[in-house]
Short mmCIF file of C-alpha atoms and ligand atoms in Angstrom, two decimals:
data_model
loop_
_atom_site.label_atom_id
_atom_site.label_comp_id
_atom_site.label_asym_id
_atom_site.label_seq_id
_atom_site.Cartn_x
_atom_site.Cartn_y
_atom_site.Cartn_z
CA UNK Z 107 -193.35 68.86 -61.85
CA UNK Z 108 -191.98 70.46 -59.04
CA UNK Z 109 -188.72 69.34 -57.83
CA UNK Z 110 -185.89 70.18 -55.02
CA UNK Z 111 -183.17 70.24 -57.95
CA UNK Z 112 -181.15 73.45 -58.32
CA UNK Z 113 -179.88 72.66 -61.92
CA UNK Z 114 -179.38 75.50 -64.06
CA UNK Z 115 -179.19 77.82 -60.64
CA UNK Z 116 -176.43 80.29 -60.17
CA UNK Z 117 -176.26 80.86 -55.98
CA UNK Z 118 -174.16 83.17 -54.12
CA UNK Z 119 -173.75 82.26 -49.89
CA UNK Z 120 -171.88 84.65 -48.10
CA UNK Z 121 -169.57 82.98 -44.89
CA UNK Z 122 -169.51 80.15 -47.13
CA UNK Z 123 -165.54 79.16 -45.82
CA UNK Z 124 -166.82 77.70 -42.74
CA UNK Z 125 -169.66 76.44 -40.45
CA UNK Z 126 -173.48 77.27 -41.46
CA UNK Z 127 -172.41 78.57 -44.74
CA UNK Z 128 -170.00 75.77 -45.80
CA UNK Z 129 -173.01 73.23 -45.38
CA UNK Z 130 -175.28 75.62 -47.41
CA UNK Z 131 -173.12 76.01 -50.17
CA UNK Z 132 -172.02 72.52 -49.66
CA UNK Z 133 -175.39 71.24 -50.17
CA UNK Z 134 -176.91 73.71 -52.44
CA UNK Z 135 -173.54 72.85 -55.01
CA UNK Z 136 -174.61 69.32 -54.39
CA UNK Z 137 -178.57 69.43 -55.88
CA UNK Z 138 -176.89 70.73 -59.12
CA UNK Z 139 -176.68 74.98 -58.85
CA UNK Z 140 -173.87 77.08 -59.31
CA UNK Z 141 -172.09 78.23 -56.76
CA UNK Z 142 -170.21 81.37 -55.65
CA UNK Z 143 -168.52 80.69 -51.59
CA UNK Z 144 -167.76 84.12 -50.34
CA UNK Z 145 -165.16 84.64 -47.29
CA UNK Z 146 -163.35 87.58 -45.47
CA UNK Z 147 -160.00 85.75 -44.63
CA UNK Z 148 -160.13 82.03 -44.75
CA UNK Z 149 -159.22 81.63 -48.38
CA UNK Z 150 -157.89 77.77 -47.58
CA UNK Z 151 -161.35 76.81 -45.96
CA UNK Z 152 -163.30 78.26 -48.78
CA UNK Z 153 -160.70 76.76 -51.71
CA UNK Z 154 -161.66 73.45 -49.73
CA UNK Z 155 -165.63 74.05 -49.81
CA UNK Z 156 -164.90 74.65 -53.31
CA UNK Z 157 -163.11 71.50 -53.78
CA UNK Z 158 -165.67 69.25 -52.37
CA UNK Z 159 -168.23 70.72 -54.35
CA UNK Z 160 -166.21 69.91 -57.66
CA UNK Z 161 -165.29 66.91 -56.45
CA UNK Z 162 -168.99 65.54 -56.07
CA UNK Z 163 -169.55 66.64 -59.72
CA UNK Z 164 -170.78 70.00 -59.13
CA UNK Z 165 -169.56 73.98 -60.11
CA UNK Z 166 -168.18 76.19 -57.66
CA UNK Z 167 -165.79 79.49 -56.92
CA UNK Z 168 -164.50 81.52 -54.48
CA UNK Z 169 -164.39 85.00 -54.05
CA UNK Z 170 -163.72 86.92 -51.55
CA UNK Z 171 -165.09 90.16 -50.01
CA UNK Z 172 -165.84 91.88 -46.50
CA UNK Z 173 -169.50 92.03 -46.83
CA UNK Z 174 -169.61 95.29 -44.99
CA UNK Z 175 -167.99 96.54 -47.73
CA UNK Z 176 -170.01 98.26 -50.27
CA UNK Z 177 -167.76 98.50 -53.37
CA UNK Z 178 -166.42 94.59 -52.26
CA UNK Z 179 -169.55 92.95 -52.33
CA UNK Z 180 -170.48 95.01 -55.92
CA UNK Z 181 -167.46 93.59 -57.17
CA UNK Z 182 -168.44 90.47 -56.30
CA UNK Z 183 -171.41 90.25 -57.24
CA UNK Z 184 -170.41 91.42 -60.66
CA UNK Z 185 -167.80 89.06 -60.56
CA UNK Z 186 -170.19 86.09 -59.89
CA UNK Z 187 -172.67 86.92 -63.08
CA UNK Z 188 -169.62 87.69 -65.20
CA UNK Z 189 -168.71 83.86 -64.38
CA UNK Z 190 -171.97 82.05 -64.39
CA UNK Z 191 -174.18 84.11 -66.37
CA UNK Z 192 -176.79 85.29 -63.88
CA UNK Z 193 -177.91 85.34 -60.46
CA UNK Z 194 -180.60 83.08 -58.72
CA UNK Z 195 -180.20 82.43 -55.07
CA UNK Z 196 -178.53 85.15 -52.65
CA UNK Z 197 -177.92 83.41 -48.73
CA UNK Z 198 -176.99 86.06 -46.51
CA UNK Z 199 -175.47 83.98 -44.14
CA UNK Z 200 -171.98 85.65 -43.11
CA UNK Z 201 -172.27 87.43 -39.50
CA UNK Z 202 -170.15 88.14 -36.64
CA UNK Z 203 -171.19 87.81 -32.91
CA UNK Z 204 -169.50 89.93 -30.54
CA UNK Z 205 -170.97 89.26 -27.00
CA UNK Z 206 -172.31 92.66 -25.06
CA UNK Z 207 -175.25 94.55 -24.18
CA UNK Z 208 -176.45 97.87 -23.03
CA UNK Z 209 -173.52 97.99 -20.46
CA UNK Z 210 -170.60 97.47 -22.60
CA UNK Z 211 -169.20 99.73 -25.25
CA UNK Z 212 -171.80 100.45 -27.95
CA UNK Z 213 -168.91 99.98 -30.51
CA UNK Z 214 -170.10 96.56 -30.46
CA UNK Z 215 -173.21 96.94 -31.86
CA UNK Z 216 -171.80 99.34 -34.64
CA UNK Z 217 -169.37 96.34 -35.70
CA UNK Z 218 -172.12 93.92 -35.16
CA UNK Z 219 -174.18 96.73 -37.18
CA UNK Z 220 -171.65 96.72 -40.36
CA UNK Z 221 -171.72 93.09 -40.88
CA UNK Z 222 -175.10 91.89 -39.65
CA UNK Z 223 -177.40 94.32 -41.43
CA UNK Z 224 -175.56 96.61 -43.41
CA UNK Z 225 -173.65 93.45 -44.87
CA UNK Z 226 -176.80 92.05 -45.53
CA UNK Z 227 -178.23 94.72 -47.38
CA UNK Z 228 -175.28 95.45 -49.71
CA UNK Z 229 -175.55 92.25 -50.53
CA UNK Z 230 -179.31 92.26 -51.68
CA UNK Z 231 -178.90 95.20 -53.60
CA UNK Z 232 -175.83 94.17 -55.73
CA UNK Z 233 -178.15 90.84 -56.34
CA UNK Z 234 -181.43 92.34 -57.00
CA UNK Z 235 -180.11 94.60 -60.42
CA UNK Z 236 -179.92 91.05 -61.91
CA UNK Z 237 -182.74 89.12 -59.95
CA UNK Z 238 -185.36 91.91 -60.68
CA UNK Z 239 -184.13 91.83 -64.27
CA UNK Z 240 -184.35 88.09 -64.60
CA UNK Z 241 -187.78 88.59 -62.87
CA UNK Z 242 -186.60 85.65 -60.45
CA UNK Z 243 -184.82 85.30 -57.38
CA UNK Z 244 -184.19 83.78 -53.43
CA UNK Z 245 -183.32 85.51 -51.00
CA UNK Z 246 -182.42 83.40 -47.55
CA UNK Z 247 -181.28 85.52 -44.96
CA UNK Z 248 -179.90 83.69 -41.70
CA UNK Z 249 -181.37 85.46 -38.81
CA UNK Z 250 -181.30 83.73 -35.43
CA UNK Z 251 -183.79 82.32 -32.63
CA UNK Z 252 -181.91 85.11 -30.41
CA UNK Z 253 -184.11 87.63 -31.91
CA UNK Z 254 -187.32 86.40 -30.74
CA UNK Z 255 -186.15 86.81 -27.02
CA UNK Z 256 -184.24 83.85 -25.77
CA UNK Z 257 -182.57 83.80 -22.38
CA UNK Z 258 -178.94 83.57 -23.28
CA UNK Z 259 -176.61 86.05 -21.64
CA UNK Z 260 -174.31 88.79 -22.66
CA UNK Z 261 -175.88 88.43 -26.48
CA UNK Z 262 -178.43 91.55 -26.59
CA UNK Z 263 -176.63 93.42 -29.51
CA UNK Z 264 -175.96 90.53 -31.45
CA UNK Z 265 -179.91 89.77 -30.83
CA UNK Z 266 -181.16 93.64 -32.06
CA UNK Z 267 -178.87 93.19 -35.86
CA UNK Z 268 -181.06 89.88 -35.94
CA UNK Z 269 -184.20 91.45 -35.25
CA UNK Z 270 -183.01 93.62 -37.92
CA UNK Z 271 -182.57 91.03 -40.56
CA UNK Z 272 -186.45 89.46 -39.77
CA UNK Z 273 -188.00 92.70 -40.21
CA UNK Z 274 -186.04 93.33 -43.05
CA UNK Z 275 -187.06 89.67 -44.41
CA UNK Z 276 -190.69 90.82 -43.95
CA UNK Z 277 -190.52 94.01 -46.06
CA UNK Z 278 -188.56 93.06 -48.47
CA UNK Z 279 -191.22 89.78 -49.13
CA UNK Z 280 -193.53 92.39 -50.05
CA UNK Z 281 -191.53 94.75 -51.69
CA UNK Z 282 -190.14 92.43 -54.40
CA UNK Z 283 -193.04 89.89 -54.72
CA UNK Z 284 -193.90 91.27 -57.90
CA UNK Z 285 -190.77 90.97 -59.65
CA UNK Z 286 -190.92 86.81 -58.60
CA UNK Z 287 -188.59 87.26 -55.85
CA UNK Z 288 -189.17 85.15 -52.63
CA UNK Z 289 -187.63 86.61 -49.57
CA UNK Z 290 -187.23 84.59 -46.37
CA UNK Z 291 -185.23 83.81 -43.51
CA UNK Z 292 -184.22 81.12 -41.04
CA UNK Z 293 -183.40 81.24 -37.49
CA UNK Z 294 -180.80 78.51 -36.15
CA UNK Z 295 -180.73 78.21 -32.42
CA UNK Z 296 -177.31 77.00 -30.71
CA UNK Z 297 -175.57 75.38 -34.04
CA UNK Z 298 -171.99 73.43 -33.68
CA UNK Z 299 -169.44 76.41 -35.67
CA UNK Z 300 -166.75 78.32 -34.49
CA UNK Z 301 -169.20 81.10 -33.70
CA UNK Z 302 -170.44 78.67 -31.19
CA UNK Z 303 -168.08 76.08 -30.06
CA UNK Z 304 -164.82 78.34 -29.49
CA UNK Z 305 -164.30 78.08 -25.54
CA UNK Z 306 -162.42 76.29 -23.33
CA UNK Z 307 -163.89 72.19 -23.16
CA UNK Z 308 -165.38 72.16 -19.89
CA UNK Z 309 -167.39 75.62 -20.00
CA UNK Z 310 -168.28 74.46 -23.41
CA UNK Z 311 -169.48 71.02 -22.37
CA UNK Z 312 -171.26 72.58 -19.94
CA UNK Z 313 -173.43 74.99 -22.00
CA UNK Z 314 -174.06 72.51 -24.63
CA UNK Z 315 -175.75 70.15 -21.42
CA UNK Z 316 -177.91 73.14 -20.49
CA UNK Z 317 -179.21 73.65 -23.74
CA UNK Z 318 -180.01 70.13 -24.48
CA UNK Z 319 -181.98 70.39 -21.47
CA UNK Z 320 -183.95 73.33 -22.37
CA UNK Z 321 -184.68 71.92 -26.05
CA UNK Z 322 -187.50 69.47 -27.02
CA UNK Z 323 -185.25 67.19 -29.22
CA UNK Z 324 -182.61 66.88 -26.66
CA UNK Z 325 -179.58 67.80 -28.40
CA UNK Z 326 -177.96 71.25 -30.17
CA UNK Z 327 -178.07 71.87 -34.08
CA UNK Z 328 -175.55 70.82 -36.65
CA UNK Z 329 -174.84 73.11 -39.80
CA UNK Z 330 -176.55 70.21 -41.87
CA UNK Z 331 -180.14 71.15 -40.25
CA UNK Z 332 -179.86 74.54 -41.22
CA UNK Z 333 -178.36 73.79 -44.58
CA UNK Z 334 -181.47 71.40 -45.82
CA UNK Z 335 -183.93 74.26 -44.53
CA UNK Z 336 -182.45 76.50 -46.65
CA UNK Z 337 -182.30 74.59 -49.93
CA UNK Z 338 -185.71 73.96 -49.49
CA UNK Z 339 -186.34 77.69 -49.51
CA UNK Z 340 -184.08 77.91 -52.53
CA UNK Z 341 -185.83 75.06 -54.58
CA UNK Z 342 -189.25 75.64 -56.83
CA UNK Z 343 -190.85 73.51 -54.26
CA UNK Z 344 -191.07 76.81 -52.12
CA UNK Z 345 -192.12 78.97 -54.92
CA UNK Z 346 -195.24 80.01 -53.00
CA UNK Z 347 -193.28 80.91 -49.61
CA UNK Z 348 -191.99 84.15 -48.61
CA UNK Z 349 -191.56 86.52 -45.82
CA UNK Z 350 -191.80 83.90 -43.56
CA UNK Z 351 -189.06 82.99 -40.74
CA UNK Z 352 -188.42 79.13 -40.11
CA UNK Z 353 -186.85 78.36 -37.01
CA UNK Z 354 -184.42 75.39 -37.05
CA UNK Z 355 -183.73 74.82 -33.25
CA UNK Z 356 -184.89 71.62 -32.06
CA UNK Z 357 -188.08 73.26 -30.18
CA UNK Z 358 -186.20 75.56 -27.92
CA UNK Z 359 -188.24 76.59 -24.82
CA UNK Z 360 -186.62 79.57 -22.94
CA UNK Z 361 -188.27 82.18 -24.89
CA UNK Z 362 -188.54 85.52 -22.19
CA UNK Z 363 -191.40 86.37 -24.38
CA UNK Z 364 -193.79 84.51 -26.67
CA UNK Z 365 -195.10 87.49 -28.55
CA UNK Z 366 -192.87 86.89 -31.53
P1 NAP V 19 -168.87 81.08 -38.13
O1 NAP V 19 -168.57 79.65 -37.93
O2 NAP V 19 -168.22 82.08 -37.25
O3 NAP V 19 -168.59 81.46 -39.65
C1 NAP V 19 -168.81 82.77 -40.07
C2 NAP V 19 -168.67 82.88 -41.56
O4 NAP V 19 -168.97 84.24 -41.93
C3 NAP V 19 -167.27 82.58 -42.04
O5 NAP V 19 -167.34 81.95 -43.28
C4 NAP V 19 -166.66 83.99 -42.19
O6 NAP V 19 -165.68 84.08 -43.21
C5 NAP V 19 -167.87 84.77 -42.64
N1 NAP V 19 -167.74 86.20 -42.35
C6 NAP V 19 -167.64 86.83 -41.15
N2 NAP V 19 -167.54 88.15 -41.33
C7 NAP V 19 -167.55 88.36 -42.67
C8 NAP V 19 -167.50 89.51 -43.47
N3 NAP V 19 -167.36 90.74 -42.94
N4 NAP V 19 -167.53 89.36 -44.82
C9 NAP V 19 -167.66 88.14 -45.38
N5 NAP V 19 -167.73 87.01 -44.66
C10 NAP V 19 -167.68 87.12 -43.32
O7 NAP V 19 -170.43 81.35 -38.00
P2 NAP V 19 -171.68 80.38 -38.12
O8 NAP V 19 -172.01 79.88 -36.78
O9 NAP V 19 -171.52 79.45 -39.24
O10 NAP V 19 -172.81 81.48 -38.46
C11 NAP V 19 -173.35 81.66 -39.75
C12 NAP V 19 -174.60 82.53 -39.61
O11 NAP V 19 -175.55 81.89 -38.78
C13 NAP V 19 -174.33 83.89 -38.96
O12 NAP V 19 -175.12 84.88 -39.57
C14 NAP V 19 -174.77 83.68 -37.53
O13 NAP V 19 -175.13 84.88 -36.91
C15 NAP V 19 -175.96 82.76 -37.74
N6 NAP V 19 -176.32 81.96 -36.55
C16 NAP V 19 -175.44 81.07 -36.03
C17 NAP V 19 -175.83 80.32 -34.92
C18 NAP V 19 -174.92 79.31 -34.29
O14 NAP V 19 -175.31 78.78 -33.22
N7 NAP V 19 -173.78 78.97 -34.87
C19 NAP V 19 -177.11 80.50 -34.36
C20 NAP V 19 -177.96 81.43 -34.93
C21 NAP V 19 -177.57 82.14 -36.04
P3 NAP V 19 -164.08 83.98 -42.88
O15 NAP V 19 -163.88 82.57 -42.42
O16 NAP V 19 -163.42 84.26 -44.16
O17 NAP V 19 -163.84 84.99 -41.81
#
């Protein structure tokens, strides 16, 4: 039968020190795989995700890398099969925001760039020499609702590396279908992180009231609803999904388009 248990998994979630990718790892640790927290710099918050994970019973290291970083994230791939064995479940779920658009330096969206969808890629690579071999894999790549054309301000770059990472979702379904691989992604709307909630308390408060008001369940997301999405996508129960994008954002309505 069927069932949402990652025993015998091996996982590797990039960002996993804090916000979105704590929970993930958090929660894919605690239905029984394997797994490997990646960070860029906050080696305390990821020895703690770590910690919690062994604490509830469950296996778990750090490692860290700068996912736009080639020779890094080989390294740590390699690093994660020479401790575990193998290689199951790749989240692609570290990624910066810098706000900016067509009017501010393009830099941006070269940094944005590195990280978002170069990151991403280096990361799939490195995975699939073992997941093609093993004839099995995930792939989960966080994208965001941004992508599809929402109306939030000053986030245009940030929006194009997610379009990136849907398209590249898409593909890559098809692509590596044969070799048992699923690919998919999920796109969080407004989700309580640092990424998010890093401003002073009363601009803050106020953009979290505007958003509940333009979202059908009335409030903003929490890392925990994106987490559960995505070890659904990880389990056998969604062997038969992929190249699909879930959204996780409470019904947001202030799409500019709804061609997506
Ligand atoms: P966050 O709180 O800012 O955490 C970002 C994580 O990514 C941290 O663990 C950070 O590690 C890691 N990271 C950043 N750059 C890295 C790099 N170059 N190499 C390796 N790790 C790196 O962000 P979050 O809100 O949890 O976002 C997680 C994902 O969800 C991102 O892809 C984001 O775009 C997406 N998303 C978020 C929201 C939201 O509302 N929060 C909405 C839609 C999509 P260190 O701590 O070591 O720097």
């Amino acid at each position: 039968m069927v069932s949402d248990s990652l025993k015998g998994r091996v996982a590797l979630v990039t960002g996993a020190s804090r916000g979105i990718g704590a929970a993930i790892a958090t929660k894919l640790g605690l239905r029984g795989a394997k797994v490997v927290c990646n960070y860029s710099k906050s080696e305390e918050a990821a020895s703690k995700v770590v910690s919690r994970i062994v604490e509830w019973g469950g296996e778990a290291i750090a490692i860290r890398a700068d996912i736009s970083s080639k020779v890094e994230v080989e390294a740590m791939v390699e690093k994660a099969v020479e401790v575990f064995g193998r290689l199951d479940i790749l989240v692609n779920n570290a990624g910066i925001l810098i706000r900016g658009g067509v009017l501010d330096d393009i830099s941006i969206l070269d940094r944005m760039f590195e990280v978002n969808v170069k990151g991403v890629i280096y990361c799939i690579a490195a995975s699939l020499k073992y997941m093609i071999k093993q004839r099995y894999g995930r792939i989960i790549n966080i994208a965001s609702i941004a992508a599809f054309g929402t109306t939030s301000r000053n986030t245009t770059y940030y929006a194009m590396t997610k379009g990136a990472i849907i398209t590249l979702t898409k593909r890559l379904a098809f692509e590596l279908g044969e070799y048992g691989i699923t690919v998919n992604a999920v796109a969080p709307g407004f989700t309580k992180t640092d990424m998010t909630m890093n401003r002073p308390a009363e601009e803050l408060q106020a953009a979290i009231r505007q958003l509940e008001s333009i979202t059908s369940l009335r409030r903003v997301g929490e890392p925990e609803d994106i987490a559960e999405v995505v070890a659904f996508l990880a389990s056998d129960r969604a062997g038969f999904i992929t190249g699909q994008v879930i959204s996780v954002d409470g019904g947001r309505i202030d799409f500019f388009s709804r061609s997506a």
